[in-house]
PDB file of N, CA and C in Angstrom:
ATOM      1  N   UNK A   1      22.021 -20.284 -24.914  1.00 59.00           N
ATOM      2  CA  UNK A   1      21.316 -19.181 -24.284  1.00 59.00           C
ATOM      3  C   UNK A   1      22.208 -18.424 -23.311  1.00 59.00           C
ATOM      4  N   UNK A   2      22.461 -19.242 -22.570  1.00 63.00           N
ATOM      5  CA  UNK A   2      23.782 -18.321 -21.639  1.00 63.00           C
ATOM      6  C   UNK A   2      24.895 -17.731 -22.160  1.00 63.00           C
ATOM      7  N   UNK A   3      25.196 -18.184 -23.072  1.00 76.00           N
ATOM      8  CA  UNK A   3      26.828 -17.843 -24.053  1.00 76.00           C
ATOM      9  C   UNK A   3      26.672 -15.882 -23.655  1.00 76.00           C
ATOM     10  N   UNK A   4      25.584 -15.522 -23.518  1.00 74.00           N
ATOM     11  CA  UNK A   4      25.437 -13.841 -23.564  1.00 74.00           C
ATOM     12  C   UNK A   4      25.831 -13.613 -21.843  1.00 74.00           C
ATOM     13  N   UNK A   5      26.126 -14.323 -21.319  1.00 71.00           N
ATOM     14  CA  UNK A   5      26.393 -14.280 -19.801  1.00 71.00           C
ATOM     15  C   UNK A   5      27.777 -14.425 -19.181  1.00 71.00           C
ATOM     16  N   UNK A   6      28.372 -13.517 -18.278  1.00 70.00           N
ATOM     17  CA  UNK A   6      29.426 -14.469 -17.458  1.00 70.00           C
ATOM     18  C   UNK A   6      29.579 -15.266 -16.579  1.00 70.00           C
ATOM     19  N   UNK A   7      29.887 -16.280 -16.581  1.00 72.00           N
ATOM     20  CA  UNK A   7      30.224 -17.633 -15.614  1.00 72.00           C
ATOM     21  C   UNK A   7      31.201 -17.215 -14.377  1.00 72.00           C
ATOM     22  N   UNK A   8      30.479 -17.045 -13.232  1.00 71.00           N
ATOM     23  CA  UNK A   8      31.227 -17.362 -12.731  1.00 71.00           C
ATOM     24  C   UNK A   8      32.647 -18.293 -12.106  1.00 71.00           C
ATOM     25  N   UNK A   9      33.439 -17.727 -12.109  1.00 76.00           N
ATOM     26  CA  UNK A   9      34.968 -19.054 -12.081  1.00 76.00           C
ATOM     27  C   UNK A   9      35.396 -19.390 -10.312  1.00 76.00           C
ATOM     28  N   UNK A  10      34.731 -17.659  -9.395  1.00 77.00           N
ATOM     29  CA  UNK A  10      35.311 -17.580  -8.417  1.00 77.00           C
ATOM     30  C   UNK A  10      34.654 -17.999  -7.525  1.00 77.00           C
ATOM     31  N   UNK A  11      33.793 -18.507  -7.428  1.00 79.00           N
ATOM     32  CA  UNK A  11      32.777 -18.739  -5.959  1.00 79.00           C
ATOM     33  C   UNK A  11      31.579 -18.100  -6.125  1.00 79.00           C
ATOM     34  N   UNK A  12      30.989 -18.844  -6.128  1.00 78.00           N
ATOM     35  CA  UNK A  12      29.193 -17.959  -6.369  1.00 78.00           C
ATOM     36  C   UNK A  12      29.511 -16.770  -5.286  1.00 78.00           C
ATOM     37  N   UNK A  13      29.616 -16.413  -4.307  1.00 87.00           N
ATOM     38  CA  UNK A  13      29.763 -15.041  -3.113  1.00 87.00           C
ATOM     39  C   UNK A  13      30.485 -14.000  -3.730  1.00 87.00           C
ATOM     40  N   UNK A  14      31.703 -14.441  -3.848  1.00 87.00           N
ATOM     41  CA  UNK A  14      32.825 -13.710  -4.382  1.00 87.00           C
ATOM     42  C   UNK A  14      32.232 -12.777  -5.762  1.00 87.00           C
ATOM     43  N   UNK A  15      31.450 -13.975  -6.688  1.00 85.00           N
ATOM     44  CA  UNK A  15      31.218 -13.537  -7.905  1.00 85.00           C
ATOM     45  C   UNK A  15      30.049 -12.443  -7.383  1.00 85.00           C
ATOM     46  N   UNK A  16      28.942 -12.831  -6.783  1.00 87.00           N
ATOM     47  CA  UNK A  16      27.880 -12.204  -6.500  1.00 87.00           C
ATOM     48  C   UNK A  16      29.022 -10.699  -6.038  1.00 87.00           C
ATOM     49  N   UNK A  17      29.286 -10.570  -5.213  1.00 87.00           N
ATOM     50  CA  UNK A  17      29.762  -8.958  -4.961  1.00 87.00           C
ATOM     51  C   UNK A  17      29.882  -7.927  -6.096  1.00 87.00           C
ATOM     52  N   UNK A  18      30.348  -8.792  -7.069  1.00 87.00           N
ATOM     53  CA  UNK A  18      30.508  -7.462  -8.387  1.00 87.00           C
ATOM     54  C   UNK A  18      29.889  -7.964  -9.487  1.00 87.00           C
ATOM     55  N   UNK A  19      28.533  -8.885  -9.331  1.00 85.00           N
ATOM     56  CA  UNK A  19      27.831  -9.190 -10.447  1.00 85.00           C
ATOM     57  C   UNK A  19      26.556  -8.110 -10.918  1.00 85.00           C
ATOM     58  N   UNK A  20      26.109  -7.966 -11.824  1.00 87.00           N
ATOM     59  CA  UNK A  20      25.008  -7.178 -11.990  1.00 87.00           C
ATOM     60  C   UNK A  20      23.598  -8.075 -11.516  1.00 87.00           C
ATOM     61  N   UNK A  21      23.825  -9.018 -11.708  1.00 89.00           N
ATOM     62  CA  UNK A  21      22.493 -10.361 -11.234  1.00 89.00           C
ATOM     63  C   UNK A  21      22.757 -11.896 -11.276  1.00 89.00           C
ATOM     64  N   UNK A  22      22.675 -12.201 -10.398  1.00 89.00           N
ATOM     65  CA  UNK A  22      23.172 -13.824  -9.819  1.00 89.00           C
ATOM     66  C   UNK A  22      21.957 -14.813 -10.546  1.00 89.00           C
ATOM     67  N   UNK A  23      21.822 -15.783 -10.777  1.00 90.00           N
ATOM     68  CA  UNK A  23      20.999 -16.473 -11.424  1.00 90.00           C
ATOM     69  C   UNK A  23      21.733 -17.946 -10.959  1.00 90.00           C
ATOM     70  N   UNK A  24      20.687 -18.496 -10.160  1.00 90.00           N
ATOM     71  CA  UNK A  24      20.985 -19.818  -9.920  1.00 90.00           C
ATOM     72  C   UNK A  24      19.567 -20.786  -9.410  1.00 90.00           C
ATOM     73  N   UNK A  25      20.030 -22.045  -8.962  1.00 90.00           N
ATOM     74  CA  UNK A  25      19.043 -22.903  -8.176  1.00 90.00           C
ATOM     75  C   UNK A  25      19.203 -22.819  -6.670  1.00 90.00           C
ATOM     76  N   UNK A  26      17.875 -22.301  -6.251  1.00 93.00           N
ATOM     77  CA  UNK A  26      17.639 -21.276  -4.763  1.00 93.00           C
ATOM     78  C   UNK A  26      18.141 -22.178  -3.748  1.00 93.00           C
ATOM     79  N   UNK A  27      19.085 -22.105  -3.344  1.00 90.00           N
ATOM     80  CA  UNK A  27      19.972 -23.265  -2.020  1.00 90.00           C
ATOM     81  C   UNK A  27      20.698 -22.340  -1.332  1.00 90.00           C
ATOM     82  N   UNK A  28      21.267 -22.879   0.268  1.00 89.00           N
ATOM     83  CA  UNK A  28      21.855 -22.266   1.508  1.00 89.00           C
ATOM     84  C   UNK A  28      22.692 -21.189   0.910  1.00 89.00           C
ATOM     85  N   UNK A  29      23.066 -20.956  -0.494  1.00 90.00           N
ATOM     86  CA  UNK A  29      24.140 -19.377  -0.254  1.00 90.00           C
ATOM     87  C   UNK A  29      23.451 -18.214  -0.685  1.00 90.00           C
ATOM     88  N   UNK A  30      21.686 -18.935  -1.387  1.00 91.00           N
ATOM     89  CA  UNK A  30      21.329 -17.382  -1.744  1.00 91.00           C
ATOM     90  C   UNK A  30      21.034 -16.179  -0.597  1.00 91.00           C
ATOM     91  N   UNK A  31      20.418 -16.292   0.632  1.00 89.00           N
ATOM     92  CA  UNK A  31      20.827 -15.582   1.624  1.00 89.00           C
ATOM     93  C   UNK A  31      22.056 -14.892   1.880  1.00 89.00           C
ATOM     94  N   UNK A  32      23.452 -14.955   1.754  1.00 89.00           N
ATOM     95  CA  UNK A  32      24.370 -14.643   1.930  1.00 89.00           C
ATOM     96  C   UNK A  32      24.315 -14.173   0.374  1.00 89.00           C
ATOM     97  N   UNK A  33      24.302 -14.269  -0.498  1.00 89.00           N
ATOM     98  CA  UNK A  33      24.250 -13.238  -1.792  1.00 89.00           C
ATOM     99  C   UNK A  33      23.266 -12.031  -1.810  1.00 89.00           C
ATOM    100  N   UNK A  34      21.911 -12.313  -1.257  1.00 87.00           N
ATOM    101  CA  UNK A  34      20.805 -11.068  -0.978  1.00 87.00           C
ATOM    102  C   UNK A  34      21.844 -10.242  -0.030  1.00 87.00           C
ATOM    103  N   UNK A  35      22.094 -10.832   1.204  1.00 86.00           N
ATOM    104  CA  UNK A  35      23.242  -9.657   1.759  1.00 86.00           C
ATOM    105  C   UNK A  35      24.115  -9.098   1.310  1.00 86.00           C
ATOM    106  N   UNK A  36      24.768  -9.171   0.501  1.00 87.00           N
ATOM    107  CA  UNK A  36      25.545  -8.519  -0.422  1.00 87.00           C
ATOM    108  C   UNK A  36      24.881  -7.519  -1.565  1.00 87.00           C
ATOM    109  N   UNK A  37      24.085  -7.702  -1.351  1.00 85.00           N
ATOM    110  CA  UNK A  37      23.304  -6.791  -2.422  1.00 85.00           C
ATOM    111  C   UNK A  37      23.043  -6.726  -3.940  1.00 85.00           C
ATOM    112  N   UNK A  38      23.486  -7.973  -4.041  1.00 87.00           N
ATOM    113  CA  UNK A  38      23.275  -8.330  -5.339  1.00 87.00           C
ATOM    114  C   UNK A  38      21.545  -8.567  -5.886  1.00 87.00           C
ATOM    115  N   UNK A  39      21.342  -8.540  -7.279  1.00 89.00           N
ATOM    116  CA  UNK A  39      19.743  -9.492  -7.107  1.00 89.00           C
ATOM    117  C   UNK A  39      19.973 -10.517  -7.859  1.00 89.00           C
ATOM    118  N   UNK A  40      18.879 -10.990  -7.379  1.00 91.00           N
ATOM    119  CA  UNK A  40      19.038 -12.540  -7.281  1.00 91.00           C
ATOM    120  C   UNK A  40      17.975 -13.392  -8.018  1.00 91.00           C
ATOM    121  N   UNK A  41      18.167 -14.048  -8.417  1.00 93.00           N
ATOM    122  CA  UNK A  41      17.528 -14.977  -9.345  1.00 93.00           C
ATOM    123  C   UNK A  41      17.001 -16.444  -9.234  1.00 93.00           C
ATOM    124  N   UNK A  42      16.223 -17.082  -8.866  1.00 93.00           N
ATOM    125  CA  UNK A  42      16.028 -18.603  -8.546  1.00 93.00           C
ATOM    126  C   UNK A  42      15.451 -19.020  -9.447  1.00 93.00           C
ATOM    127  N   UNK A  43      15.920 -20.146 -10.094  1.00 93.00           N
ATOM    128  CA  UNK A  43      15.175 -21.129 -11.154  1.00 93.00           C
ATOM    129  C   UNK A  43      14.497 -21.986 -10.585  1.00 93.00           C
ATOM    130  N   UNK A  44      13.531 -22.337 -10.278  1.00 93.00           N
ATOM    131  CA  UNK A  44      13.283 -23.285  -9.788  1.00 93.00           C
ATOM    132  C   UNK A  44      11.930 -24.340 -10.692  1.00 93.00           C
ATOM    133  N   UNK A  45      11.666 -25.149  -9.970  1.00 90.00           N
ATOM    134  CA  UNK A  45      11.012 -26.504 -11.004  1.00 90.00           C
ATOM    135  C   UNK A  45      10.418 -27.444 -10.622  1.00 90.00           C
ATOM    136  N   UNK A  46       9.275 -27.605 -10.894  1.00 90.00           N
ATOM    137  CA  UNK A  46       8.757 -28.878 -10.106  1.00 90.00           C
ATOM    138  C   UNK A  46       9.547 -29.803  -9.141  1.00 90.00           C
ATOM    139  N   UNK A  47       8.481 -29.809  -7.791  1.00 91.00           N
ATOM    140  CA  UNK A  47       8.901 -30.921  -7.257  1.00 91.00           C
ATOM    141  C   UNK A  47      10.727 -30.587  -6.313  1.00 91.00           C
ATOM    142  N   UNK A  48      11.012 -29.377  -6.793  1.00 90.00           N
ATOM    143  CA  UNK A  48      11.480 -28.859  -6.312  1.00 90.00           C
ATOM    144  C   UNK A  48      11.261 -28.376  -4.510  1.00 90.00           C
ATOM    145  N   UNK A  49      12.523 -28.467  -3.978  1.00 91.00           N
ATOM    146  CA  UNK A  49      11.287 -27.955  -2.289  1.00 91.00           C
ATOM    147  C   UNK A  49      12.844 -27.242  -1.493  1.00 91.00           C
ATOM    148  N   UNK A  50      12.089 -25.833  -1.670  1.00 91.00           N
ATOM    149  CA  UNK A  50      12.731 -24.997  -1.009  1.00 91.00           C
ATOM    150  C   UNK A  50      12.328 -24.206   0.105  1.00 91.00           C
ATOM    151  N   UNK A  51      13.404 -24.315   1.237  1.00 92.00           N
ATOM    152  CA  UNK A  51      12.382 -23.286   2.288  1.00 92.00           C
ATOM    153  C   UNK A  51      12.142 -21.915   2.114  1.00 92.00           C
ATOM    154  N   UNK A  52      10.433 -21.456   2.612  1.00 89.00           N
ATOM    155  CA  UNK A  52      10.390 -20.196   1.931  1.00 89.00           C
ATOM    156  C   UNK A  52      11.479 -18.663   2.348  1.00 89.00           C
ATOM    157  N   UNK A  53      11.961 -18.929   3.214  1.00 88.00           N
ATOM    158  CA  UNK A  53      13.218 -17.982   3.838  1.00 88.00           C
ATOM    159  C   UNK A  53      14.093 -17.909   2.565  1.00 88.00           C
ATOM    160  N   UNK A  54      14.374 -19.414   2.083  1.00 90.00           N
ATOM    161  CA  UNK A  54      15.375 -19.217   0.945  1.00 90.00           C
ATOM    162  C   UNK A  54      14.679 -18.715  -0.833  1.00 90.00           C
ATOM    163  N   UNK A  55      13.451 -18.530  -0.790  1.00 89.00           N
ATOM    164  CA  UNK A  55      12.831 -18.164  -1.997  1.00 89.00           C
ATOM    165  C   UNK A  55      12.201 -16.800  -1.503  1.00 89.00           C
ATOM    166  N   UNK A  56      12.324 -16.413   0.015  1.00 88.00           N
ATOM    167  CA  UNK A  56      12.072 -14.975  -0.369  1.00 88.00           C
ATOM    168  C   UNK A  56      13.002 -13.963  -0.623  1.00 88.00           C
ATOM    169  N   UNK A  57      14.206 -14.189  -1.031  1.00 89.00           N
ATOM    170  CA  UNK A  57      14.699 -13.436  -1.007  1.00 89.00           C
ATOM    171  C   UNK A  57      15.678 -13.121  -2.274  1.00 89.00           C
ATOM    172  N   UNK A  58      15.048 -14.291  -3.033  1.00 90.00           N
ATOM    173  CA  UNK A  58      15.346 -13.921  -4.729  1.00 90.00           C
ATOM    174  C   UNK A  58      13.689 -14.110  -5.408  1.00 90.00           C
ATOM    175  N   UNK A  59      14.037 -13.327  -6.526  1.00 92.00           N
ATOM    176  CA  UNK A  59      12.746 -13.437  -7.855  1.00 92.00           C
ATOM    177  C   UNK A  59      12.959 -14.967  -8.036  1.00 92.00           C
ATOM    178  N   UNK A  60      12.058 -15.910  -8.472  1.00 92.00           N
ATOM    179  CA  UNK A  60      11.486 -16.972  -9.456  1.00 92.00           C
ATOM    180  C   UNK A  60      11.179 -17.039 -10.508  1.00 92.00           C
ATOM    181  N   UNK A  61      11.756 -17.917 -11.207  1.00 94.00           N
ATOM    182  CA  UNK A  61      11.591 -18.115 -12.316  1.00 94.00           C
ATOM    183  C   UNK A  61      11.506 -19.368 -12.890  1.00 94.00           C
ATOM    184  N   UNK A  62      10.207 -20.124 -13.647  1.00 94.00           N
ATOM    185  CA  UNK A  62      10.367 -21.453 -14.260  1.00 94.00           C
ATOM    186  C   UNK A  62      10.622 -21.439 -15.935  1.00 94.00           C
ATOM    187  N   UNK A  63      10.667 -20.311 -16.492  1.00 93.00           N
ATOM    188  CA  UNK A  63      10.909 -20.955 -17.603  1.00 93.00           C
ATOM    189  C   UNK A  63      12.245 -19.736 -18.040  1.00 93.00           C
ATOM    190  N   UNK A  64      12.585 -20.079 -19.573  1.00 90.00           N
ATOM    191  CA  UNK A  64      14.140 -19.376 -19.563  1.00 90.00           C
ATOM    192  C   UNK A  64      13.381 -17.348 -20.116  1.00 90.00           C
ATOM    193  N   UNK A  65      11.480 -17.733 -20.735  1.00 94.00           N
ATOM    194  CA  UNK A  65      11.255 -16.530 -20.550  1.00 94.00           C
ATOM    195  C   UNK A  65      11.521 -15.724 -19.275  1.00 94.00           C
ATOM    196  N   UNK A  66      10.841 -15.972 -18.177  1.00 93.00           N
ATOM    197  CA  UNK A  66      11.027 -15.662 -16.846  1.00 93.00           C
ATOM    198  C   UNK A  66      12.095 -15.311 -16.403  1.00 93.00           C
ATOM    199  N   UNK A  67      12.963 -15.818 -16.841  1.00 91.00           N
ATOM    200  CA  UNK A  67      14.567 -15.940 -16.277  1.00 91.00           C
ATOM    201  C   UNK A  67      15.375 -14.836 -16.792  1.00 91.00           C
ATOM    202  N   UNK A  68      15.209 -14.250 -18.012  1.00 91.00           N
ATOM    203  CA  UNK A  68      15.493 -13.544 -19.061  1.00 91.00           C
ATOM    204  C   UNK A  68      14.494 -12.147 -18.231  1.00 91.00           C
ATOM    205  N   UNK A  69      13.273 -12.305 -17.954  1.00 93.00           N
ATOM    206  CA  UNK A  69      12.629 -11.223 -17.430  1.00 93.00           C
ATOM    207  C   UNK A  69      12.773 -10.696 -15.976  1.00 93.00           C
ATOM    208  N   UNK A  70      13.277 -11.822 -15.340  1.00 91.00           N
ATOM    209  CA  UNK A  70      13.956 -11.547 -14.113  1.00 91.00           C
ATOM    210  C   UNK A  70      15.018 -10.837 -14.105  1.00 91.00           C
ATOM    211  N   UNK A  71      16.037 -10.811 -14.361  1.00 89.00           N
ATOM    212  CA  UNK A  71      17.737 -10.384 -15.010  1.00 89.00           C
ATOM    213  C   UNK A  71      17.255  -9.171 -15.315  1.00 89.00           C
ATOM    214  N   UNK A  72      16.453  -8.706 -15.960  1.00 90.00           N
ATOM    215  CA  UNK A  72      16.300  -7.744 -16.755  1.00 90.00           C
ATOM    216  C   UNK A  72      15.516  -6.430 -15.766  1.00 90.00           C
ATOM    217  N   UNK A  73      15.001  -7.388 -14.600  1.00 88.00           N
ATOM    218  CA  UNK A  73      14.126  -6.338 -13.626  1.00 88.00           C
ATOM    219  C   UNK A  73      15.120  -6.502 -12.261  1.00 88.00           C
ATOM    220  N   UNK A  74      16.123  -7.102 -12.469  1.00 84.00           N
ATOM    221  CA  UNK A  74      16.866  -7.246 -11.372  1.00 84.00           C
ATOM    222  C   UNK A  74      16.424  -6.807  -9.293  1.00 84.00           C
ATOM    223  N   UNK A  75      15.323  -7.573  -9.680  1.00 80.00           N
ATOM    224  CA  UNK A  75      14.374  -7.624  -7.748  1.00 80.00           C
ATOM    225  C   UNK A  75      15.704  -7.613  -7.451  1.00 80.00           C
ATOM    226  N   UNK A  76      14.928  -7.093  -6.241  1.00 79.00           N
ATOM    227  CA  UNK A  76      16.166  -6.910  -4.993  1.00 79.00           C
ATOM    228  C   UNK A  76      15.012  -7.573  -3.952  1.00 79.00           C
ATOM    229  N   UNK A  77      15.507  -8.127  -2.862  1.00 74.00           N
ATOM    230  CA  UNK A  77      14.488  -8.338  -1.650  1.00 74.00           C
ATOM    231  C   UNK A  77      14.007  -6.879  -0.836  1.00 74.00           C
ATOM    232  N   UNK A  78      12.954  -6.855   0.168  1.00 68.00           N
ATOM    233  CA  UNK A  78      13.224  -5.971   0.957  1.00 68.00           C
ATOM    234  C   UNK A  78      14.113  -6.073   1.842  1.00 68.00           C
ATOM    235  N   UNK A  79      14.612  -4.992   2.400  1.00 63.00           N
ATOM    236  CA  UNK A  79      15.366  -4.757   3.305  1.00 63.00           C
ATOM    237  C   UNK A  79      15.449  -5.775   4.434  1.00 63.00           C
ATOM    238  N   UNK A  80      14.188  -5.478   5.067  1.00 62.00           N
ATOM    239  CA  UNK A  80      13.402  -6.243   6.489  1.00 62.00           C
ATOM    240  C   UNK A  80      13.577  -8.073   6.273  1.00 62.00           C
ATOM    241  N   UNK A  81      14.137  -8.375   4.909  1.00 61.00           N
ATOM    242  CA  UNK A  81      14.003  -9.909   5.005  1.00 61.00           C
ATOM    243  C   UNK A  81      14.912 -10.150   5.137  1.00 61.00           C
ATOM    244  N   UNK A  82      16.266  -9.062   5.305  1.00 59.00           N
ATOM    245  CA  UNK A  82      17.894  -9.517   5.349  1.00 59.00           C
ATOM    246  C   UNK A  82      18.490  -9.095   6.185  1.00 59.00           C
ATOM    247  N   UNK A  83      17.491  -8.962   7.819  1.00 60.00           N
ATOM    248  CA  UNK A  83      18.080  -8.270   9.453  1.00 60.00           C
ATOM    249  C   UNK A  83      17.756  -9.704   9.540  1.00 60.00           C
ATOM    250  N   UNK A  84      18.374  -9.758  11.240  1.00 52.00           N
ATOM    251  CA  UNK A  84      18.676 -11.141  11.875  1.00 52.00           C
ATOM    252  C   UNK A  84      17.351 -10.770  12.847  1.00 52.00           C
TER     253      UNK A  84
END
């Protein structure tokens, strides 16, 4: 399914700056990727436990439909969730 995707090689941050949409499992760097302005993508999954600071500020997604429909609508957060 991914084979249609590029892998990042350089650092999820690095990559996020010139990606069209980040797609990962929602942990401490997606904040610092919403600042960059990328959009953002969280897989996430049962039983899973993320703080909501770190899931507001990418789309969700549990299945690889979702994930595929996320990418494709590329959310952005609001503004107001990425001031200090």
């Amino acid at each position: 399914m991914w084979s249609a995707y590029e892998t990042a090689t350089e650092g999820t941050v690095n990559a996020s700056a010139t990606a069209q949409v980040t797609v990962g499992i929602p942990g401490s760097v997606f904040p610092r990727i919403a600042a960059i302005g990328c959009p953002l993508v969280g897989v996430v999954a049962e039983g899973l436990t993320v703080p909501d600071y770190i899931l507001s500020v990418s789309a969700q997604a549990r299945t690889v439909a979702e994930v595929v429909a996320a990418v494709e609508a590329q959310w952005l957060p609001r503004a107001c969730l990425l001031t200090v």
